[in-house]
Coordinates of N, CA and C in Angstrom, one line a residue:
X1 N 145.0 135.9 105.0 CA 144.5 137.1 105.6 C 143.6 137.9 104.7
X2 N 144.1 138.1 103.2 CA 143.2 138.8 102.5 C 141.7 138.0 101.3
X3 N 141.5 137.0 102.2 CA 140.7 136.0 101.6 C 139.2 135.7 102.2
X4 N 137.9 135.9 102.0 CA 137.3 135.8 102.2 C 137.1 134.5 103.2
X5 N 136.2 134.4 104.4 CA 136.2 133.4 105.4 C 136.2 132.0 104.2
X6 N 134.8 131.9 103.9 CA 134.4 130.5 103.0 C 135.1 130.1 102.2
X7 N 136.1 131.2 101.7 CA 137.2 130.6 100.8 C 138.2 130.4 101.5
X8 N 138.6 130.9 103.1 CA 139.8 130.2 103.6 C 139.3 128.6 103.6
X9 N 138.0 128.5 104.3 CA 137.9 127.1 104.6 C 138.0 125.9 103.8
X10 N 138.0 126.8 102.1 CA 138.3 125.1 101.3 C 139.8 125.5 100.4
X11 N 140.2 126.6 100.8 CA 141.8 126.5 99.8 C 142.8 126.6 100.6
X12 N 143.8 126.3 100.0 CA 144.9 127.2 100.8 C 146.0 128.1 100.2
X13 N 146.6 129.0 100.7 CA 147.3 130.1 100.2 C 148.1 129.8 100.3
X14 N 148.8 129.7 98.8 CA 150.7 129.7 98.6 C 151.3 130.3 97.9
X15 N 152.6 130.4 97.8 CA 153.2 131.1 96.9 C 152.5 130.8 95.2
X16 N 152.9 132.1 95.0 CA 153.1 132.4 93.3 C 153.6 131.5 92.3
X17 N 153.5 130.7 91.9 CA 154.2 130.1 91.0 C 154.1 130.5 89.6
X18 N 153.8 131.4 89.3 CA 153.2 131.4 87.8 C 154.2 132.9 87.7
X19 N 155.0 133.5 88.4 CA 156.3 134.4 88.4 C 156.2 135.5 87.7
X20 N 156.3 136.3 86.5 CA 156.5 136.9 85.3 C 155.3 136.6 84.6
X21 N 155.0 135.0 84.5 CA 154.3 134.3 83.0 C 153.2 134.6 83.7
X22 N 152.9 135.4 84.6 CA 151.5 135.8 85.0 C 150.4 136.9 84.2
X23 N 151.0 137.9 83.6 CA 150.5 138.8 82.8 C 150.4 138.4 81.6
X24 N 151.1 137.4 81.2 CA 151.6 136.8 79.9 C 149.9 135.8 79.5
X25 N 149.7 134.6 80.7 CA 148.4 134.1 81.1 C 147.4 134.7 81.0
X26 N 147.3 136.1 81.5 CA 146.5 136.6 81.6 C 145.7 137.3 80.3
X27 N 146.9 137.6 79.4 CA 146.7 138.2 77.8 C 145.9 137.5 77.0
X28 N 146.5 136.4 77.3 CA 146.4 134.8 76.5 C 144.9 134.9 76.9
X29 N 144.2 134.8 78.2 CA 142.9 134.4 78.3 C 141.8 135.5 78.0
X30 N 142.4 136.6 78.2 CA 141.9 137.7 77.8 C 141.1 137.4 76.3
X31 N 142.6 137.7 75.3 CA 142.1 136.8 74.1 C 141.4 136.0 73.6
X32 N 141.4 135.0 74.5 CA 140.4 133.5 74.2 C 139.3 134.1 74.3
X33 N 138.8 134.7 75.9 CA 137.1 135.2 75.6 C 136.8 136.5 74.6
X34 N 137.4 137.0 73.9 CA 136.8 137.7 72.5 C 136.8 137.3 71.9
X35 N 138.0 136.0 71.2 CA 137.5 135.1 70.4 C 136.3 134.4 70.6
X36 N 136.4 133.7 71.9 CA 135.2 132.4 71.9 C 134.1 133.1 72.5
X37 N 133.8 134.6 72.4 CA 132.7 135.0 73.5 C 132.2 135.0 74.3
X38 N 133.2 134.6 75.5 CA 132.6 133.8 76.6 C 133.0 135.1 77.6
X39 N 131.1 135.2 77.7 CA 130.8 136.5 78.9 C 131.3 138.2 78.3
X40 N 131.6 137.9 77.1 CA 131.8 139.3 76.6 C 131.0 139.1 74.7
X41 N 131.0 139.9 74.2 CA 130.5 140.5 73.0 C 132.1 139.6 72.4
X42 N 131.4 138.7 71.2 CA 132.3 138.4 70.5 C 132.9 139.2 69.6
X43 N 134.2 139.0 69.5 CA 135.3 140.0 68.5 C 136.4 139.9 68.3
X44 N 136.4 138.8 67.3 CA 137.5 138.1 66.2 C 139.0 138.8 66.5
X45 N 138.5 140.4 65.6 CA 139.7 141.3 64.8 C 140.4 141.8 66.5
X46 N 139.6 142.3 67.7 CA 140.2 142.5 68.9 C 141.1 141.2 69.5
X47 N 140.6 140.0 69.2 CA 141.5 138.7 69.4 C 142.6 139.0 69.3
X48 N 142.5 139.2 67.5 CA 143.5 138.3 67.1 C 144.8 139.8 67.2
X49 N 144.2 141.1 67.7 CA 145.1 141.9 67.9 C 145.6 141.5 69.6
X50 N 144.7 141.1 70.1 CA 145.2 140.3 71.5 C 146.1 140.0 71.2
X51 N 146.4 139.1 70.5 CA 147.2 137.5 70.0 C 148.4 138.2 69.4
X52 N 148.1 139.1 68.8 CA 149.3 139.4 67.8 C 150.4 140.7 69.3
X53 N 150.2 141.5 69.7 CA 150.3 141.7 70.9 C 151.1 140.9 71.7
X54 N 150.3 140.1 72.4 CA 151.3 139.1 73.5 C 152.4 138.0 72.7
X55 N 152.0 138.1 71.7 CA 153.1 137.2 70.5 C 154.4 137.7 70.4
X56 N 153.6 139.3 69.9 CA 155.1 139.9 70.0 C 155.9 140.0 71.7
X57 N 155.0 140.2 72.2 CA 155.7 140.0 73.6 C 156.2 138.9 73.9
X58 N 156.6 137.7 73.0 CA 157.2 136.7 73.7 C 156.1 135.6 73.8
X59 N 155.5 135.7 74.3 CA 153.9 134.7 74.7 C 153.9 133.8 73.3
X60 N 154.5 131.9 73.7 CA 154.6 131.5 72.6 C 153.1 130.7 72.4
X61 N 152.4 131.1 73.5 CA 150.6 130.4 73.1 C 150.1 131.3 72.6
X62 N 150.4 132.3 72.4 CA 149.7 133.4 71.5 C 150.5 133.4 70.0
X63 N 151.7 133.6 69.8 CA 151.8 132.3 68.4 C 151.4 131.6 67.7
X64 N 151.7 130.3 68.9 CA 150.6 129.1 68.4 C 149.5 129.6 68.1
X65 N 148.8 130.1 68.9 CA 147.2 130.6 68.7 C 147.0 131.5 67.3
X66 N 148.2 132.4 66.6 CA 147.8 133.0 65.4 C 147.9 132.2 64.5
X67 N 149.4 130.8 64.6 CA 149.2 129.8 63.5 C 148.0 129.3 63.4
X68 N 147.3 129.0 64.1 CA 146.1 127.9 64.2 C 145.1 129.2 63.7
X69 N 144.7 130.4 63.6 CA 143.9 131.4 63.8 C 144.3 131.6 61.6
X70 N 145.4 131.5 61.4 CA 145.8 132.3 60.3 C 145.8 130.7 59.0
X71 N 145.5 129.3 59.8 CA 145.1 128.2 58.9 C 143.5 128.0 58.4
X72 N 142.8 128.9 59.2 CA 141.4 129.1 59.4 C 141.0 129.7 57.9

């Protein structure tokens, strides 16, 4: 119901699966485009405070992501 016509016609609407780990996803990608620039003004040090952030929150791709960020 809250979906645009053209998009009812090729998806379909279901439940949530992504529960909690949804804001968590959302941090995570946040991060990726200041790191990788993509559609915003590149900015490393805002990343990697992204990263350090949802890390502490638990977010274990944002971890990973500082190991790999702090071998650099």
């Amino acid at each position: 119901e809250e979906a645009l016509e053209y998009t009812r016609k090729v998806c379909e609407v279901v439940p949530c699966g992504l529960t909690e780990s949804v804001g968590d996803i959302a941090a995570l990608t946040v991060a990726d485009y200041y790191y990788e620039g993509k559609g915003v003004s590149r900015d490393k040090h805002l990343a990697r405070d992204l990263y350090y952030d949802a890390a502490n929150a638990g977010n274990e791709a944002a971890k990973e992501r500082l190991k790999e960020l702090r071998k650099r």
